[in-house]
Amino acid sequence: MTAAKLPSILLSSSALVLLAGCATYSNGADMDPIAAAQAANDYAPDLPEGTGYFASESALPFHAPDFTKISEEDYLPAFEQGMAIEKAEVQAIIGNPAAPDFENTIVALEKAGSMLARVSNVFSQLTGTNTTDRLDQINTAISPRLSAHRDSINLDPALFARVRAVYDNRAAMAMTVEDARLLENRYNNMVHAGALLNDAEREQVKAINTQLSTLTTEFGQLARDAMADQPLVVDTREELSGLSESDIQAAADFASEKGFPGKYAIALQNTTQQPLLPLLENRETRERLFRLSHDRADGTNAVDTRDLIARIALLRAQKAELFGEPDWASYTMYDRMAKQPRTALDFMEQMVPALAATQRREAELLDAAIRADGGDFTVQPWDWYRYANRIKAEQFSLDEDAVMQYFQLERVLEDGIFHMASELYGLSFERRDDIPLYHPDVWVYTVFEEDGSELGLFYFDPFQRPSKRGGAWMGNFVDQSHMTGNKPVIYNVLNIPKAPAGEPQLVSFDWVNTAFHEFGHAVHGLFADQRYESLSGTATARDFVEYPSQVHEMWATWPSILSNYAKHHATGETIPDEMIARIEAAAKFNQGYDFGEVVEAALLDMKWHALSADEARALVGDPAAVDAFERKSLTDLGLEIDLVPPRYRSTYFNHIFSSPAGYSAGYYSYLWTEMLDRDSRKWFRENGGLTRANGDHYRKTVLSRGGTIDYFDMFENFAGRQPDVQPMLEARGLVGGEEAADSEVSDGALPPRTAGVE
């Protein structure tokens, strides 16, 4: 997967104050105007001050966290103080005798909670990348308390009364575009949180939110444990035949680390398919590795998340019901680009016939390859990539291991990604050793504009380790804001298996793509140009935020970029043009699996979140029913899930179950934004490709706009037209060939904007 900025249970201060309760504002309504003005001028509430490391901004450059001064025991007191201070700040807003206006209510809310934001931003990254038992304990303890804290603010009727008074007067106010969007977001999010519910309904929302916070935290920890604590362990080198010597040595080292000296162990990675499967010659070993991955957390081994899933789905459906919505998807998609579940489902389901036909056709090709190899079995998921890669190698003369020799990690980053950023945006990077790190494997760079001014700070955390959750993502230690004067402090996280000491750190082309993808998120954050943190950088809709990152994958194989970084680690030879041509030609092959597993995961997510409360309730306490629901959700669509299981099964689908909202009813975003991405690539190619003019245009119209304008308008400002799905279908090989014969996809038209956007 190419996950990015995966959600945490810990929200920044800008998110903590988005929501409120309902009342009618009347504070000061009967006061003499002169007396009211004097009272407002004299208003100076006494606010508590924090103590400890997180009480003030870091003294390091860019206010980067100083990990030499933070201990695990600092977090809980900092959370407690941060919550108390923010609550006092909000009470001061409510108690202000002045009539509510944009500054004393909306901007004041934006400023509240800075200490809580500082501790949350650091803690959420550490629990994702380098957690410990103690951090997990704190996470479990603080999650429901944070949920209750948010609700105590979000569902306060007096606070909503002030916000509503400002909102109702918006036509008479002079505001910037960003001001207007901030006010609109505040009001809409308050209503979405329950501001217009009655007292009893708001209490139910609070209870549900607390339960969801607890259960989703537990899910995330169990899913991580199921991945980290259940490696494949084998007794002999022969069982790992086909792996390189360095892979076998790494397996021996990992086995010793896990308490199996003299044996060999392979760590599971985030997705259902595992990267080493195609290399393993022993079919029994392949099957064991696949099943360990596929059966994660489903009760087959020590961990079982199935009842957790059912309870999370039920709580979400019950919350949606309180708001008069038929299901969680309808409730939660209110601020998305697509807006409505039907728009996202129509977008995906139109691809299913061609995709199913492609899966069946590719399976026949693989069966033929197996027979030609002397096998007497039909293809199974643990065989698929081994034989698909063999066909790919034969048809396209592509040797994956030979390709990998040209991609050394440090060159990929500094001579590839950074070179791209220089050519496209005029950026430069300086590695520094004076910034304390949370793990020795992290690299950190200052990012400079073309004129030499400092743009921000960039952390790069590339390697897999047991203390890190799976996947890849981007986030902020510090958010950009003109109001605070802060520049962005960004991190990218990957999960690349680390090479044995003394060997070159080579990476697969998939990881190269992922690194370019995550850096696309990074520049989206680095180019933030907003006054308000809650609208800054990647603070956009779920079905838009993946778009800029996916576009940046195109530069991984752009000739001038590729020739600068893709050098053979031993000879220094630049990767041959014909090898890249073969990589790109091969990209349309195996779409039955590559595309199919993503579509299946996205559809599975939507099926879970289309459940009514009664339907979800029937699954609680019945793990077998959870399995049956998952299976039926996909088989009813006609997809070949026994051959091509979803990229994530429900039991370890962190995107949708490991935070109170996260990517729930939102995993389709990777497909939706691929549509925007492929159409944007077409624009770049038609307008000169990798040029500073194009980079500046994309920065001006998309990367610097944050969440300040309508997303369809943003795309049109960039491309000069509305998006078209045709380039995506062509890139995936789903139109124009035999696979399209049974497809309903014909003209590539996007579902009408009016179908999904108010």
Short mmCIF file of C-alpha atoms in Angstrom, two decimals, residues 83-512:
data_model
loop_
_atom_site.label_atom_id
_atom_site.label_comp_id
_atom_site.label_asym_id
_atom_site.label_seq_id
_atom_site.Cartn_x
_atom_site.Cartn_y
_atom_site.Cartn_z
CA MET A 83 -6.71 19.35 28.30
CA ALA A 84 -7.18 21.54 31.37
CA ILE A 85 -5.68 24.58 29.65
CA GLU A 86 -7.73 24.12 26.50
CA LYS A 87 -10.92 23.71 28.53
CA ALA A 88 -10.12 26.97 30.34
CA GLU A 89 -9.43 28.70 27.03
CA VAL A 90 -12.78 27.60 25.68
CA GLN A 91 -14.57 28.69 28.85
CA ALA A 92 -12.92 32.08 28.44
CA ILE A 93 -14.35 32.32 24.93
CA ILE A 94 -17.81 31.42 26.22
CA GLY A 95 -17.55 33.92 29.09
CA ASN A 96 -16.41 36.85 26.95
CA PRO A 97 -18.92 39.70 27.58
CA ALA A 98 -18.34 41.07 24.09
CA ALA A 99 -20.77 40.03 21.38
CA PRO A 100 -19.38 37.08 19.44
CA ASP A 101 -17.41 37.97 16.34
CA PHE A 102 -14.92 36.26 14.08
CA GLU A 103 -11.86 37.21 16.14
CA ASN A 104 -13.12 36.62 19.67
CA THR A 105 -14.84 33.34 18.83
CA ILE A 106 -13.65 31.64 15.63
CA VAL A 107 -10.01 32.78 15.73
CA ALA A 108 -9.89 32.32 19.50
CA LEU A 109 -11.00 28.71 19.04
CA GLU A 110 -8.30 28.24 16.42
CA LYS A 111 -5.69 29.42 18.91
CA ALA A 112 -6.91 27.24 21.79
CA GLY A 113 -5.20 23.97 22.71
CA SER A 114 -1.62 24.64 21.63
CA MET A 115 -0.04 22.61 24.45
CA LEU A 116 -2.32 19.67 23.78
CA ALA A 117 -1.41 19.86 20.10
CA ARG A 118 2.31 19.75 20.86
CA VAL A 119 2.12 16.63 23.00
CA SER A 120 -0.38 14.96 20.64
CA ASN A 121 1.75 15.53 17.55
CA VAL A 122 4.83 13.96 19.13
CA PHE A 123 3.04 11.15 20.95
CA SER A 124 1.06 10.00 17.92
CA GLN A 125 4.23 9.72 15.84
CA LEU A 126 6.11 7.80 18.50
CA THR A 127 3.29 5.32 19.10
CA GLY A 128 3.26 4.73 15.34
CA THR A 129 6.99 4.47 14.72
CA ASN A 130 8.85 3.52 17.89
CA THR A 131 6.37 2.47 20.53
CA THR A 132 7.02 0.74 23.83
CA ASP A 133 4.85 -1.11 26.33
CA ARG A 134 4.65 2.07 28.42
CA LEU A 135 3.61 4.23 25.47
CA ASP A 136 0.94 1.67 24.61
CA GLN A 137 -0.32 1.80 28.20
CA ILE A 138 -0.52 5.58 28.07
CA ASN A 139 -2.26 5.40 24.69
CA THR A 140 -4.88 3.01 26.06
CA ALA A 141 -5.45 5.16 29.13
CA ILE A 142 -5.53 8.55 27.45
CA SER A 143 -7.66 7.72 24.38
CA PRO A 144 -11.07 7.67 26.13
CA ARG A 145 -10.10 10.69 28.22
CA LEU A 146 -9.24 12.65 25.10
CA SER A 147 -12.54 11.62 23.56
CA ALA A 148 -14.43 12.83 26.64
CA HIS A 149 -12.41 16.06 26.63
CA ARG A 150 -13.24 16.73 22.99
CA ASP A 151 -16.90 16.10 23.63
CA SER A 152 -16.95 18.39 26.66
CA ILE A 153 -15.93 21.17 24.27
CA ASN A 154 -17.55 20.05 21.06
CA LEU A 155 -20.98 19.51 22.56
CA ASP A 156 -21.10 22.61 24.76
CA PRO A 157 -24.32 24.49 23.87
CA ALA A 158 -22.97 27.85 25.00
CA LEU A 159 -19.94 27.56 22.72
CA PHE A 160 -22.07 26.63 19.74
CA ALA A 161 -24.33 29.60 20.46
CA ARG A 162 -21.40 31.97 19.94
CA VAL A 163 -20.21 30.20 16.80
CA ARG A 164 -23.71 30.14 15.39
CA ALA A 165 -24.13 33.85 16.05
CA VAL A 166 -21.02 34.57 13.98
CA TYR A 167 -22.12 32.16 11.25
CA ASP A 168 -25.60 33.68 11.01
CA ASN A 169 -24.03 37.13 10.57
CA ARG A 170 -21.54 36.04 7.90
CA ALA A 171 -23.24 37.89 5.03
CA ALA A 172 -22.56 41.19 6.76
CA MET A 173 -18.91 40.45 7.50
CA ALA A 174 -15.79 41.30 5.51
CA MET A 175 -13.73 38.11 5.37
CA THR A 176 -10.97 36.64 3.28
CA VAL A 177 -11.61 33.40 1.40
CA GLU A 178 -9.71 31.55 4.11
CA ASP A 179 -11.66 33.27 6.88
CA ALA A 180 -14.92 32.28 5.23
CA ARG A 181 -13.81 28.66 4.85
CA LEU A 182 -12.69 28.51 8.49
CA LEU A 183 -16.07 29.81 9.69
CA GLU A 184 -17.98 27.47 7.38
CA ASN A 185 -15.94 24.48 8.53
CA ARG A 186 -16.37 25.34 12.20
CA TYR A 187 -20.12 25.62 11.91
CA ASN A 188 -20.63 22.57 9.68
CA ASN A 189 -18.38 20.40 11.82
CA MET A 190 -20.23 21.45 14.97
CA VAL A 191 -23.52 20.48 13.42
CA HIS A 192 -21.99 17.23 12.24
CA ALA A 193 -20.79 16.54 15.79
CA GLY A 194 -24.24 16.95 17.28
CA ALA A 195 -24.83 20.65 17.88
CA LEU A 196 -28.45 20.39 16.73
CA LEU A 197 -29.23 17.21 18.67
CA ASN A 198 -31.19 17.32 21.89
CA ASP A 199 -29.57 16.83 25.29
CA ALA A 200 -30.27 13.10 25.49
CA GLU A 201 -28.94 12.50 21.97
CA ARG A 202 -25.76 14.46 22.71
CA GLU A 203 -25.15 12.30 25.77
CA GLN A 204 -25.49 9.22 23.57
CA VAL A 205 -22.98 10.68 21.11
CA LYS A 206 -20.52 11.28 23.96
CA ALA A 207 -20.87 7.69 25.14
CA ILE A 208 -20.41 6.31 21.63
CA ASN A 209 -17.35 8.49 21.00
CA THR A 210 -15.70 7.29 24.20
CA GLN A 211 -16.37 3.66 23.36
CA LEU A 212 -15.11 4.08 19.80
CA SER A 213 -11.92 5.69 21.05
CA THR A 214 -11.26 2.75 23.36
CA LEU A 215 -12.14 0.01 20.88
CA THR A 216 -10.27 1.46 17.91
CA THR A 217 -7.14 1.98 20.00
CA GLU A 218 -7.35 -1.65 21.08
CA PHE A 219 -7.83 -2.75 17.47
CA GLY A 220 -4.74 -0.85 16.31
CA GLN A 221 -2.58 -2.36 19.02
CA LEU A 222 -3.85 -5.90 18.41
CA ALA A 223 -3.39 -5.58 14.64
CA ARG A 224 0.18 -4.39 15.19
CA ASP A 225 0.86 -7.23 17.61
CA ALA A 226 -0.55 -9.79 15.17
CA MET A 227 1.90 -8.52 12.55
CA ALA A 228 4.93 -8.11 14.80
CA ASP A 229 4.58 -11.18 17.00
CA GLN A 230 3.69 -13.85 14.42
CA PRO A 231 6.57 -14.14 11.94
CA LEU A 232 7.07 -17.14 9.72
CA VAL A 233 9.68 -19.35 11.45
CA VAL A 234 11.41 -22.16 9.55
CA ASP A 235 14.09 -24.63 10.59
CA THR A 236 16.32 -24.83 7.53
CA ARG A 237 17.89 -22.69 4.83
CA GLU A 238 16.40 -25.03 2.24
CA GLU A 239 12.91 -23.87 3.14
CA LEU A 240 13.98 -20.37 2.10
CA SER A 241 15.47 -21.46 -1.20
CA GLY A 242 15.16 -18.69 -3.77
CA LEU A 243 15.96 -15.87 -1.36
CA SER A 244 19.24 -14.02 -1.64
CA GLU A 245 22.05 -14.65 0.81
CA SER A 246 21.40 -11.28 2.43
CA ASP A 247 17.68 -12.10 2.83
CA ILE A 248 18.55 -15.45 4.42
CA GLN A 249 21.05 -13.80 6.76
CA ALA A 250 18.45 -11.20 7.70
CA ALA A 251 16.01 -14.05 8.43
CA ALA A 252 18.58 -15.73 10.67
CA ASP A 253 19.27 -12.49 12.53
CA PHE A 254 15.55 -11.81 12.95
CA ALA A 255 14.94 -15.33 14.27
CA SER A 256 17.61 -14.82 16.93
CA GLU A 257 16.08 -11.46 17.82
CA LYS A 258 12.67 -13.11 18.23
CA GLY A 259 14.03 -15.90 20.41
CA PHE A 260 14.57 -18.64 17.81
CA PRO A 261 18.37 -19.00 17.58
CA GLY A 262 19.52 -21.32 14.82
CA LYS A 263 16.29 -20.88 12.87
CA TYR A 264 15.08 -18.41 10.26
CA ALA A 265 12.21 -15.93 10.54
CA ILE A 266 10.42 -13.63 8.09
CA ALA A 267 8.55 -10.64 9.51
CA LEU A 268 5.06 -9.97 8.23
CA GLN A 269 4.44 -6.70 6.45
CA ASN A 270 1.28 -4.64 6.40
CA THR A 271 -0.60 -5.97 3.39
CA THR A 272 -2.12 -9.40 2.71
CA GLN A 273 0.46 -10.23 0.05
CA GLN A 274 4.04 -10.41 1.28
CA PRO A 275 7.02 -9.10 -0.72
CA LEU A 276 9.18 -12.24 -0.39
CA LEU A 277 6.49 -14.66 -1.60
CA PRO A 278 7.45 -14.56 -5.29
CA LEU A 279 11.06 -15.46 -4.51
CA LEU A 280 10.36 -18.53 -2.38
CA GLU A 281 10.77 -21.72 -4.39
CA ASN A 282 9.29 -23.99 -1.72
CA ARG A 283 5.53 -23.96 -2.25
CA GLU A 284 4.80 -25.10 1.28
CA THR A 285 6.83 -22.20 2.67
CA ARG A 286 4.96 -19.80 0.39
CA GLU A 287 1.62 -21.11 1.60
CA ARG A 288 2.64 -20.89 5.26
CA LEU A 289 3.81 -17.29 4.84
CA PHE A 290 0.67 -16.29 2.98
CA ARG A 291 -1.66 -17.91 5.49
CA LEU A 292 0.10 -16.28 8.43
CA SER A 293 -0.53 -12.96 6.73
CA HIS A 294 -4.06 -13.66 5.48
CA ASP A 295 -5.24 -15.21 8.77
CA ARG A 296 -3.82 -12.43 10.93
CA ALA A 297 -6.01 -11.51 13.90
CA ASP A 298 -8.90 -13.74 12.79
CA GLY A 299 -8.58 -16.23 15.65
CA THR A 300 -6.43 -18.67 13.71
CA ASN A 301 -3.52 -17.65 15.91
CA ALA A 302 -3.35 -15.81 19.22
CA VAL A 303 -5.09 -12.58 18.21
CA ASP A 304 -8.74 -12.20 17.23
CA THR A 305 -10.18 -8.78 16.32
CA ARG A 306 -13.44 -9.98 14.76
CA ASP A 307 -15.73 -9.08 17.63
CA LEU A 308 -13.98 -5.72 17.98
CA ILE A 309 -14.78 -5.02 14.32
CA ALA A 310 -18.46 -5.86 14.80
CA ARG A 311 -18.70 -3.66 17.88
CA ILE A 312 -16.98 -0.76 16.10
CA ALA A 313 -19.33 -1.13 13.12
CA LEU A 314 -22.34 -1.20 15.44
CA LEU A 315 -21.29 1.93 17.33
CA ARG A 316 -20.69 3.79 14.09
CA ALA A 317 -24.07 2.75 12.73
CA GLN A 318 -25.77 3.78 15.98
CA LYS A 319 -24.09 7.18 15.84
CA ALA A 320 -25.23 7.67 12.25
CA GLU A 321 -28.76 6.70 13.30
CA LEU A 322 -28.78 9.49 15.90
CA PHE A 323 -28.19 11.96 13.08
CA GLY A 324 -30.97 10.53 10.94
CA GLU A 325 -28.55 8.92 8.49
CA PRO A 326 -29.06 5.35 7.20
CA ASP A 327 -25.45 4.29 7.79
CA TRP A 328 -22.00 5.48 8.80
CA ALA A 329 -20.87 6.09 5.22
CA SER A 330 -23.71 8.53 4.64
CA TYR A 331 -22.93 10.27 7.91
CA THR A 332 -19.15 10.54 7.61
CA MET A 333 -18.79 11.54 3.94
CA TYR A 334 -20.35 14.97 4.44
CA ASP A 335 -17.06 16.83 3.88
CA ARG A 336 -15.60 14.63 1.14
CA MET A 337 -15.08 15.57 -2.48
CA ALA A 338 -17.46 12.76 -3.51
CA LYS A 339 -19.95 13.74 -0.74
CA GLN A 340 -22.21 10.69 -1.04
CA PRO A 341 -21.57 6.93 -0.79
CA ARG A 342 -23.44 6.29 -4.02
CA THR A 343 -21.00 8.48 -5.96
CA ALA A 344 -18.01 6.51 -4.66
CA LEU A 345 -19.73 3.14 -5.16
CA ASP A 346 -20.81 3.97 -8.72
CA PHE A 347 -17.26 5.06 -9.47
CA MET A 348 -15.84 1.72 -8.25
CA GLU A 349 -18.58 -0.66 -9.35
CA GLN A 350 -18.36 0.45 -12.97
CA MET A 351 -14.87 -1.10 -13.00
CA VAL A 352 -15.85 -4.47 -11.50
CA PRO A 353 -16.95 -6.34 -14.67
CA ALA A 354 -13.73 -5.59 -16.52
CA LEU A 355 -11.72 -6.28 -13.40
CA ALA A 356 -13.38 -9.66 -12.77
CA ALA A 357 -12.81 -10.64 -16.39
CA THR A 358 -9.17 -9.63 -16.09
CA GLN A 359 -8.74 -11.71 -12.93
CA ARG A 360 -10.15 -14.82 -14.62
CA ARG A 361 -8.09 -14.33 -17.77
CA GLU A 362 -4.87 -13.76 -15.83
CA ALA A 363 -5.54 -16.84 -13.68
CA GLU A 364 -5.75 -18.93 -16.86
CA LEU A 365 -2.39 -17.54 -17.98
CA LEU A 366 -0.86 -18.41 -14.62
CA ASP A 367 -2.31 -21.93 -14.70
CA ALA A 368 -0.73 -22.43 -18.10
CA ALA A 369 2.62 -21.23 -16.74
CA ILE A 370 2.33 -23.65 -13.82
CA ARG A 371 1.64 -26.57 -16.19
CA ALA A 372 4.57 -25.56 -18.37
CA ASP A 373 6.71 -25.64 -15.23
CA GLY A 374 5.59 -29.20 -14.52
CA GLY A 375 3.16 -28.26 -11.74
CA ASP A 376 -0.03 -30.25 -11.18
CA PHE A 377 -1.93 -27.55 -9.28
CA THR A 378 -3.95 -24.47 -10.13
CA VAL A 379 -2.82 -21.03 -9.05
CA GLN A 380 -3.47 -19.94 -5.47
CA PRO A 381 -2.80 -16.53 -3.89
CA TRP A 382 0.59 -17.69 -2.59
CA ASP A 383 1.55 -18.71 -6.14
CA TRP A 384 0.14 -15.73 -7.99
CA TYR A 385 3.04 -13.31 -7.92
CA ARG A 386 5.68 -16.00 -8.41
CA TYR A 387 4.18 -17.01 -11.74
CA ALA A 388 2.97 -13.53 -12.66
CA ASN A 389 6.53 -12.29 -12.23
CA ARG A 390 7.77 -15.18 -14.34
CA ILE A 391 5.38 -14.31 -17.16
CA LYS A 392 6.27 -10.65 -16.75
CA ALA A 393 9.96 -11.53 -16.98
CA GLU A 394 9.36 -13.57 -20.13
CA GLN A 395 7.00 -11.15 -21.87
CA PHE A 396 8.83 -8.00 -20.88
CA SER A 397 12.32 -9.41 -20.17
CA LEU A 398 12.02 -7.94 -16.69
CA ASP A 399 14.07 -9.34 -13.81
CA GLU A 400 12.86 -7.73 -10.56
CA ASP A 401 16.09 -8.54 -8.73
CA ALA A 402 18.16 -7.04 -11.54
CA VAL A 403 16.01 -3.90 -11.42
CA MET A 404 16.57 -3.58 -7.68
CA GLN A 405 20.35 -3.31 -8.14
CA TYR A 406 19.84 0.19 -9.51
CA PHE A 407 17.93 1.55 -6.52
CA GLN A 408 20.07 2.34 -3.50
CA LEU A 409 17.99 4.06 -0.85
CA GLU A 410 20.11 7.11 -0.14
CA ARG A 411 20.46 7.83 -3.86
CA VAL A 412 16.71 7.36 -4.35
CA LEU A 413 16.10 10.05 -1.75
CA GLU A 414 18.88 12.55 -2.34
CA ASP A 415 19.61 12.13 -6.07
CA GLY A 416 16.07 11.19 -7.07
CA ILE A 417 13.37 12.72 -4.88
CA PHE A 418 15.35 15.78 -3.84
CA HIS A 419 16.55 16.29 -7.42
CA MET A 420 12.94 16.16 -8.61
CA ALA A 421 12.00 18.76 -5.98
CA SER A 422 14.83 20.98 -7.17
CA GLU A 423 13.94 20.73 -10.86
CA LEU A 424 10.18 21.14 -10.33
CA TYR A 425 10.03 23.55 -7.40
CA GLY A 426 13.52 25.01 -6.94
CA LEU A 427 14.03 23.39 -3.52
CA SER A 428 17.33 22.35 -1.95
CA PHE A 429 18.09 20.16 1.07
CA GLU A 430 20.78 20.10 3.73
CA ARG A 431 21.21 17.09 5.97
CA ARG A 432 21.85 18.00 9.58
CA ASP A 433 23.13 16.17 12.62
CA ASP A 434 22.20 18.71 15.31
CA ILE A 435 18.50 17.76 15.58
CA PRO A 436 17.77 15.07 18.20
CA LEU A 437 15.96 12.04 16.79
CA TYR A 438 13.47 9.54 18.19
CA HIS A 439 15.38 6.64 16.57
CA PRO A 440 18.93 6.43 15.18
CA ASP A 441 17.66 5.27 11.76
CA VAL A 442 15.91 8.61 11.11
CA TRP A 443 17.47 11.21 8.81
CA VAL A 444 16.60 14.92 8.97
CA TYR A 445 17.03 17.76 6.47
CA THR A 446 16.44 21.49 6.30
CA VAL A 447 14.45 22.41 3.18
CA PHE A 448 15.30 25.67 1.41
CA GLU A 449 13.45 27.72 -1.17
CA GLU A 450 15.24 28.71 -4.36
CA ASP A 451 16.13 32.10 -2.87
CA GLY A 452 17.86 30.41 0.07
CA SER A 453 15.15 31.08 2.64
CA GLU A 454 14.17 28.24 4.96
CA LEU A 455 10.94 26.47 4.07
CA GLY A 456 10.77 23.79 6.76
CA LEU A 457 12.26 20.64 8.25
CA PHE A 458 11.94 17.13 6.80
CA TYR A 459 12.41 13.82 8.69
CA PHE A 460 12.85 10.53 6.81
CA ASP A 461 12.24 7.27 8.73
CA PRO A 462 12.67 4.46 6.18
CA PHE A 463 13.15 1.12 7.93
CA GLN A 464 10.87 -1.59 9.24
CA ARG A 465 11.14 -2.48 12.94
CA PRO A 466 8.93 -4.32 15.45
CA SER A 467 8.08 -1.08 17.29
CA LYS A 468 6.63 0.48 14.12
CA ARG A 469 3.20 -0.13 12.66
CA GLY A 470 3.08 -1.23 9.05
CA GLY A 471 2.60 0.91 6.00
CA ALA A 472 3.89 4.30 4.96
CA TRP A 473 2.69 7.75 5.92
CA MET A 474 3.40 11.44 6.33
CA GLY A 475 2.62 13.77 9.21
CA ASN A 476 3.58 16.99 10.98
CA PHE A 477 5.42 17.60 14.22
CA VAL A 478 4.68 21.31 13.67
CA ASP A 479 1.93 22.70 11.43
CA GLN A 480 2.48 25.71 9.20
CA SER A 481 0.52 28.82 10.18
CA HIS A 482 0.96 32.51 9.38
CA MET A 483 -0.95 33.27 12.58
CA THR A 484 1.61 31.50 14.77
CA GLY A 485 4.55 32.18 12.47
CA ASN A 486 5.44 28.49 12.47
CA LYS A 487 6.98 26.75 9.49
CA PRO A 488 6.18 23.08 8.83
CA VAL A 489 8.11 20.21 10.39
CA ILE A 490 7.25 17.16 8.29
CA TYR A 491 8.03 13.45 8.54
CA ASN A 492 7.84 10.61 6.02
CA VAL A 493 7.68 7.04 7.32
CA LEU A 494 8.31 3.84 5.30
CA ASN A 495 8.73 0.18 6.24
CA ILE A 496 11.64 -0.99 4.09
CA PRO A 497 13.39 -4.16 5.34
CA LYS A 498 16.82 -3.06 6.51
CA ALA A 499 19.82 -4.62 4.78
CA PRO A 500 22.36 -6.53 6.88
CA ALA A 501 25.26 -4.44 8.15
CA GLY A 502 27.87 -3.81 5.49
CA GLU A 503 25.56 -4.48 2.54
CA PRO A 504 24.09 -1.83 0.23
CA GLN A 505 20.58 -0.74 1.15
CA LEU A 506 18.76 -1.68 -2.04
CA VAL A 507 15.01 -1.21 -2.45
CA SER A 508 12.43 -2.59 -4.81
CA PHE A 509 10.85 -0.36 -7.41
CA ASP A 510 7.61 -0.55 -5.42
CA TRP A 511 9.38 1.10 -2.50
CA VAL A 512 10.87 3.68 -4.84
#
